[in-house]
mmCIF file with all atom_site columns, C-alpha atoms in Angstrom:
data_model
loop_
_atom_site.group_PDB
_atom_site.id
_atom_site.type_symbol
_atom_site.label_atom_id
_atom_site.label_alt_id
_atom_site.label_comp_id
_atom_site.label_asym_id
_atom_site.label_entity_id
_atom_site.label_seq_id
_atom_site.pdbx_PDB_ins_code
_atom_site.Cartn_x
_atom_site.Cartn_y
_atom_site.Cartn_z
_atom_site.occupancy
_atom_site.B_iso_or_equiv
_atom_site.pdbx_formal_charge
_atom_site.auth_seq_id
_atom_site.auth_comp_id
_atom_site.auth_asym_id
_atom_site.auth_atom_id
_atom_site.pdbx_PDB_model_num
ATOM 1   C CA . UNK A 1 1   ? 17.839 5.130   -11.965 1.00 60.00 ? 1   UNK A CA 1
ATOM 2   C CA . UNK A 1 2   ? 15.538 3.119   -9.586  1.00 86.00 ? 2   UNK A CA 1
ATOM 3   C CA . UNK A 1 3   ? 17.000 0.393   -7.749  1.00 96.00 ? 3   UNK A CA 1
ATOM 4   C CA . UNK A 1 4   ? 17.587 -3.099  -8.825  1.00 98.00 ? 4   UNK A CA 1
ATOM 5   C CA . UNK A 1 5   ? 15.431 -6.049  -8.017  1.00 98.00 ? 5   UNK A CA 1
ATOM 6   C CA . UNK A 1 6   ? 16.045 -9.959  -8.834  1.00 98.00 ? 6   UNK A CA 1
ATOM 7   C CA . UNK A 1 7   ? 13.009 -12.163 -8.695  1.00 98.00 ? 7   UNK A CA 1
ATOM 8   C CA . UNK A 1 8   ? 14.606 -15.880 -8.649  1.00 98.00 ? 8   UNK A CA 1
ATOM 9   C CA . UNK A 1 9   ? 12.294 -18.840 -7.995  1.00 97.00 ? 9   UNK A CA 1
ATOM 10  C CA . UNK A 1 10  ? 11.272 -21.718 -10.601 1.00 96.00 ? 10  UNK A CA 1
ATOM 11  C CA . UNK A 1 11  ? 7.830  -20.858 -10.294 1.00 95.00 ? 11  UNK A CA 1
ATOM 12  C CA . UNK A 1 12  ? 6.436  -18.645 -13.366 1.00 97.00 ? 12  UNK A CA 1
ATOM 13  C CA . UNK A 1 13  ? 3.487  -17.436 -11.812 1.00 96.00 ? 13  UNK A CA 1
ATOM 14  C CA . UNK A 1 14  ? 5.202  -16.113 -8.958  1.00 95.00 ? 14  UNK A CA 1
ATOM 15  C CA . UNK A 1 15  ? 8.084  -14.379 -11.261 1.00 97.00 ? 15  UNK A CA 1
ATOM 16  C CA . UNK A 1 16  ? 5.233  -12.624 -13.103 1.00 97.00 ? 16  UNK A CA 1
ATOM 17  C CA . UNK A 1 17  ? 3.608  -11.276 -10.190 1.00 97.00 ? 17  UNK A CA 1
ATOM 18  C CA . UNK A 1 18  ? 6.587  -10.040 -7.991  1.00 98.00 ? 18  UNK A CA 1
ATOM 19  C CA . UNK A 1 19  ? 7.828  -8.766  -11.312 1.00 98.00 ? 19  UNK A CA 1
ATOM 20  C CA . UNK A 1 20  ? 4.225  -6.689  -11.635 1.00 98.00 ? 20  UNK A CA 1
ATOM 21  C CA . UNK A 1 21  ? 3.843  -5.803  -8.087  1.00 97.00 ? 21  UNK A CA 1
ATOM 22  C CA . UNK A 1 22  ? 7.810  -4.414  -7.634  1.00 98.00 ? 22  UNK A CA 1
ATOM 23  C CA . UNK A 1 23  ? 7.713  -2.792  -11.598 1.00 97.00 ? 23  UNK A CA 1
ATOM 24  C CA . UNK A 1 24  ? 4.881  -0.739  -10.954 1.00 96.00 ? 24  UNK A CA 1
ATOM 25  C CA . UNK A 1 25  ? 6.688  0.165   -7.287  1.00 96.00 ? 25  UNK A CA 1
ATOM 26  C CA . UNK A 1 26  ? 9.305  1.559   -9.750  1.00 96.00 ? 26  UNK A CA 1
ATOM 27  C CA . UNK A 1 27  ? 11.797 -0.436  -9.184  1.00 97.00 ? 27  UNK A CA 1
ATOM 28  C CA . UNK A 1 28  ? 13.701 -1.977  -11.991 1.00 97.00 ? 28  UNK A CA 1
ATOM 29  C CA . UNK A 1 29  ? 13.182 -6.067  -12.182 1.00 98.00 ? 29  UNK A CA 1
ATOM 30  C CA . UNK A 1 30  ? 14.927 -8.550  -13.068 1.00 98.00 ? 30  UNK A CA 1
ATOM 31  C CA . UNK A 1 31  ? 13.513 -13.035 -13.210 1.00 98.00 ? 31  UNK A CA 1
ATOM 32  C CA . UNK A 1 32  ? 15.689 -15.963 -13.099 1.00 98.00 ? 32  UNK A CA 1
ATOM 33  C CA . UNK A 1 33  ? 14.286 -19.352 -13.150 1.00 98.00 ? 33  UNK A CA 1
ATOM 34  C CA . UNK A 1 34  ? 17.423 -20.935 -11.784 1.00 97.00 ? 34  UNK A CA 1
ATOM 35  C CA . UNK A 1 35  ? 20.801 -20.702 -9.553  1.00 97.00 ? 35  UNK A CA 1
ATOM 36  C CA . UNK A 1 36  ? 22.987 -20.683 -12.919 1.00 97.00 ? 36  UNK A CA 1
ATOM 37  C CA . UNK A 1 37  ? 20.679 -17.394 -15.013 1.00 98.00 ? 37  UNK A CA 1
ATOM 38  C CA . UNK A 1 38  ? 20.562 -16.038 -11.247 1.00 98.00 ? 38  UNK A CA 1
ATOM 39  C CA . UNK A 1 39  ? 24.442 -15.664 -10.800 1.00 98.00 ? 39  UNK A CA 1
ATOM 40  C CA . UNK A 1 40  ? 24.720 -15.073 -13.713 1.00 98.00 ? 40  UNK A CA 1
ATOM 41  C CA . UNK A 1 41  ? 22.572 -11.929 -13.287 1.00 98.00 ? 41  UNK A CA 1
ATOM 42  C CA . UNK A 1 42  ? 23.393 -10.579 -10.200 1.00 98.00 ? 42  UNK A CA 1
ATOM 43  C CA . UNK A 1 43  ? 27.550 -10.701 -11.784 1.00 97.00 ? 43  UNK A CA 1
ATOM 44  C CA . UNK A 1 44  ? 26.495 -8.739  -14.763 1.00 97.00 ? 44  UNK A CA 1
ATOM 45  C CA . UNK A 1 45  ? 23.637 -6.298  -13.309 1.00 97.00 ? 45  UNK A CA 1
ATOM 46  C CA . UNK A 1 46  ? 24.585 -6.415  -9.096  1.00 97.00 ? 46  UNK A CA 1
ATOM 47  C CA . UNK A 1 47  ? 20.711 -6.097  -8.075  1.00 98.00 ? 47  UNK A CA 1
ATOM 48  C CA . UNK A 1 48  ? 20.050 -4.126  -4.698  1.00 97.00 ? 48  UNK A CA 1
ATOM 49  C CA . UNK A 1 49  ? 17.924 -6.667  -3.407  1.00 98.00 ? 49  UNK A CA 1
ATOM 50  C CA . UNK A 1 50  ? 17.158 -10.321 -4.645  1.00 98.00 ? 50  UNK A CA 1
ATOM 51  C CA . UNK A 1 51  ? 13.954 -12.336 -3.871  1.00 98.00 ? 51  UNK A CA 1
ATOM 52  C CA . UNK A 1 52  ? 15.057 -15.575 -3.669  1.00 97.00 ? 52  UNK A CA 1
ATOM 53  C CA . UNK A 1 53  ? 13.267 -18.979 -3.009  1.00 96.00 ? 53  UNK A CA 1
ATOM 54  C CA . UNK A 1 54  ? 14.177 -21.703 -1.031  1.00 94.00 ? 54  UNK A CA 1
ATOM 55  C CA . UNK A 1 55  ? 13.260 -24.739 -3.257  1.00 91.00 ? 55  UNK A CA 1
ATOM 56  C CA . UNK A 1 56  ? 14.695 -24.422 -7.299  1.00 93.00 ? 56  UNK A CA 1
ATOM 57  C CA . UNK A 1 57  ? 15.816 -27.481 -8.682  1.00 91.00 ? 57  UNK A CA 1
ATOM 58  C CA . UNK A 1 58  ? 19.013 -27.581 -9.623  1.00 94.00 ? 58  UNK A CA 1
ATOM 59  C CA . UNK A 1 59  ? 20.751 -25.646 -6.957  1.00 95.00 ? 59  UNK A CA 1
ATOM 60  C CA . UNK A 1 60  ? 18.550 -24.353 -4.108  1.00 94.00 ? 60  UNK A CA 1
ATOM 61  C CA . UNK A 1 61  ? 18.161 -21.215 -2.430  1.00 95.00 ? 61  UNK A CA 1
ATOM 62  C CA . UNK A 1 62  ? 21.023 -21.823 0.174   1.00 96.00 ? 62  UNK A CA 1
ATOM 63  C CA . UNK A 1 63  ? 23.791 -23.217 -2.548  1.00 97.00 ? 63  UNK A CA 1
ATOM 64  C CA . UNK A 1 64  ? 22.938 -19.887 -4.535  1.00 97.00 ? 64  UNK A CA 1
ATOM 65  C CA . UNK A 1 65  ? 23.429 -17.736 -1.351  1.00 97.00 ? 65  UNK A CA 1
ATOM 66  C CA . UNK A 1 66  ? 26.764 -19.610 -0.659  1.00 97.00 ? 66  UNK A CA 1
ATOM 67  C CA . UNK A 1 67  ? 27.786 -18.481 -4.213  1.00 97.00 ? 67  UNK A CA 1
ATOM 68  C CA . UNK A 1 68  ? 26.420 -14.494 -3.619  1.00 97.00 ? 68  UNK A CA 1
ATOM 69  C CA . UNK A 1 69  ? 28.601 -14.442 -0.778  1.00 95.00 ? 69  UNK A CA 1
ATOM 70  C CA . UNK A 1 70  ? 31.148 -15.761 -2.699  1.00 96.00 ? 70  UNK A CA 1
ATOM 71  C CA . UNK A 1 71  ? 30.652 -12.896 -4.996  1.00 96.00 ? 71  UNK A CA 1
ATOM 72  C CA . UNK A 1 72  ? 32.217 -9.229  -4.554  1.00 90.00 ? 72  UNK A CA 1
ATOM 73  C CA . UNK A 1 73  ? 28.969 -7.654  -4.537  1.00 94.00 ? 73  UNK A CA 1
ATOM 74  C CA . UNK A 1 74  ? 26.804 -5.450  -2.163  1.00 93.00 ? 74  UNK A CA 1
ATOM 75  C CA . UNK A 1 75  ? 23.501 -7.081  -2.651  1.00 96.00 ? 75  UNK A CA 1
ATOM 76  C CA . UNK A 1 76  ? 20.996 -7.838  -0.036  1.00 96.00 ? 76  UNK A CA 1
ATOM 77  C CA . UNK A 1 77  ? 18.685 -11.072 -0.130  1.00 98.00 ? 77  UNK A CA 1
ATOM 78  C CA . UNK A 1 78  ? 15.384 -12.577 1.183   1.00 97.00 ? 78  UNK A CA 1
ATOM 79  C CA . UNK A 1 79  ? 14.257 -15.829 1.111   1.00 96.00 ? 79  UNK A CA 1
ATOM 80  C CA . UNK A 1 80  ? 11.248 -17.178 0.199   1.00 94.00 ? 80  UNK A CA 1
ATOM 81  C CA . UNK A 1 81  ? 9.982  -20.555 0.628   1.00 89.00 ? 81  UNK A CA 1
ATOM 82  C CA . UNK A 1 82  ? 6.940  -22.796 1.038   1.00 80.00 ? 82  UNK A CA 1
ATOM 83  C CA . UNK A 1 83  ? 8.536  -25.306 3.625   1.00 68.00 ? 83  UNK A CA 1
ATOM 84  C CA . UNK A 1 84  ? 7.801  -24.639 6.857   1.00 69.00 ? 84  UNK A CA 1
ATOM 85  C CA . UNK A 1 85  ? 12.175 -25.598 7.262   1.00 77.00 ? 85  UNK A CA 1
ATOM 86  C CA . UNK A 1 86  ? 13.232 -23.911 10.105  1.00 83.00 ? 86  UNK A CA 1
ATOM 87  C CA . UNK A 1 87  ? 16.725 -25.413 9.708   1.00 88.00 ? 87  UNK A CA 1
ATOM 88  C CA . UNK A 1 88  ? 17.158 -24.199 6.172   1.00 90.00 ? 88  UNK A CA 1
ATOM 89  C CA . UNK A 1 89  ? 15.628 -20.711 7.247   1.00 91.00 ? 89  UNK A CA 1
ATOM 90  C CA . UNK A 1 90  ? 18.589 -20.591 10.548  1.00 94.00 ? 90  UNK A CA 1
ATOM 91  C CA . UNK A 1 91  ? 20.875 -21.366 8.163   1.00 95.00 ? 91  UNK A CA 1
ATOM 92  C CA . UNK A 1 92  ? 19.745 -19.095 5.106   1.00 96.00 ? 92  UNK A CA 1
ATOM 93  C CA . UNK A 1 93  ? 19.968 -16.230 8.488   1.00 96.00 ? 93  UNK A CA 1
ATOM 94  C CA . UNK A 1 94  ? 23.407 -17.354 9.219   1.00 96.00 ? 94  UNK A CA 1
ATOM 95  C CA . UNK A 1 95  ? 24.683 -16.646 5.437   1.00 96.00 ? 95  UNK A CA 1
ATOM 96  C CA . UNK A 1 96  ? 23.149 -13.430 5.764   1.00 96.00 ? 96  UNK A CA 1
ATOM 97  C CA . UNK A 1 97  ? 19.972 -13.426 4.476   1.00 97.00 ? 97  UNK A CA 1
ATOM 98  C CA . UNK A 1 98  ? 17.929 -10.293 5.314   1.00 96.00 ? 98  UNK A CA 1
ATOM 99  C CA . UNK A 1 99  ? 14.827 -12.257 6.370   1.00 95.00 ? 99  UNK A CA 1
ATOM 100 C CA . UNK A 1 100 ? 12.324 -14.618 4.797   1.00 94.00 ? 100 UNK A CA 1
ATOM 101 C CA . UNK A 1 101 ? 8.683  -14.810 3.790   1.00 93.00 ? 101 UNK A CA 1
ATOM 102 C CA . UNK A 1 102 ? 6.536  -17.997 4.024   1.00 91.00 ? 102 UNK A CA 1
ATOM 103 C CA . UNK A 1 103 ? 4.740  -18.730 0.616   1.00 89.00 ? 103 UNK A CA 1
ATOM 104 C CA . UNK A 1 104 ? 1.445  -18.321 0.065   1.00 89.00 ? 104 UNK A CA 1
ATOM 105 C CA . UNK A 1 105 ? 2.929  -14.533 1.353   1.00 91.00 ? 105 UNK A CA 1
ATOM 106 C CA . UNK A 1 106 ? 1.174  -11.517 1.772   1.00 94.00 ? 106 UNK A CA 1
ATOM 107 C CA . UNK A 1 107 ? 2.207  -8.986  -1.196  1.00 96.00 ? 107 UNK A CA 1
ATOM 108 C CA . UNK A 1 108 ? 1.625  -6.330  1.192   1.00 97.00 ? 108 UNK A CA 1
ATOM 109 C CA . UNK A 1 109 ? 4.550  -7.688  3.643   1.00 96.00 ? 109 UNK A CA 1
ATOM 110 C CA . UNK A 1 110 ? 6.569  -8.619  1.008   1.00 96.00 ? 110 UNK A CA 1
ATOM 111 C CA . UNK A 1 111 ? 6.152  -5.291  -0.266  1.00 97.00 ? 111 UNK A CA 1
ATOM 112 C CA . UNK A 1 112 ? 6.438  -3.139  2.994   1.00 96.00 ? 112 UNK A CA 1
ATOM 113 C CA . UNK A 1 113 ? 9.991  -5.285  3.331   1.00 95.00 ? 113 UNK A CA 1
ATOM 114 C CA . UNK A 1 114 ? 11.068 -4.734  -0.435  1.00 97.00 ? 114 UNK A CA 1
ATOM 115 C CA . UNK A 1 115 ? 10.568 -1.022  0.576   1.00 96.00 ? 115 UNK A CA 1
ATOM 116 C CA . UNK A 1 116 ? 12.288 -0.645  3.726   1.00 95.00 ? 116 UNK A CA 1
ATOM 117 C CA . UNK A 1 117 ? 15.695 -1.971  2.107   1.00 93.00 ? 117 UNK A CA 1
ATOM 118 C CA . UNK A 1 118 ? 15.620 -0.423  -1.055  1.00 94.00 ? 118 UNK A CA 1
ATOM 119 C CA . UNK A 1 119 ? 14.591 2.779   0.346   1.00 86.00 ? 119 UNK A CA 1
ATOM 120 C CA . UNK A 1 120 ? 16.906 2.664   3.549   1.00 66.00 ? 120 UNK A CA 1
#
């Protein structure tokens, strides 16, 4: 069983081409549009590793970290975002986030970064 991936950002076109990129990687994905399908998600499926993005509307990226720590499960995050924040970045850090990629990203990092905490 490959490990388990969780694209969440409210962006389509991104969804569809981490979801590509990481399939084809072999790794098993999963896309949520929002903070609610997103918990949802990682409750029922626990994903290895979860993509997440800063800005969803609704509940952003840090208020859905908040409730994965809340959670009983082992996953690991990265953020994402297209705002140059460096507060929201510190604090996404501080909650445990893995790191974080500034969008437009480089597949190729995001990749590389994908690989070295799945495969650890």
């Amino acid at each position: 069983m490959g490990k388990k991936l969780l694209i969440v950002d409210d962006q389509f076109g991104i969804r569809v081409l981490l979801n590509e990129v990481f399939e084809k990687d072999g790794y098993e994905t999963m896309q949520a549009s929002n903070g609610k399908q997103a918990l949802k998600i990682i409750e029922e499926k626990e994903p290895d590793l979860i993509l997440l993005d800063m800005k969803i509307p609704g509940m952003d990226g840090l208020e859905i970290l908040k409730e994965i720590k809340k959670m009983d499960v082992k996953s690991h995050v990265i953020m994402m975002t297209a705002y140059g924040e460096l507060e929201m970045i510190n604090e996404a850090m501080r909650l445990g986030a893995l790191t974080h990629f500034a969008k437009p990203f480089d597949i190729d990092e995001v990749r590389a970064e994908v690989r070295k905490y799945l495969n650890d």
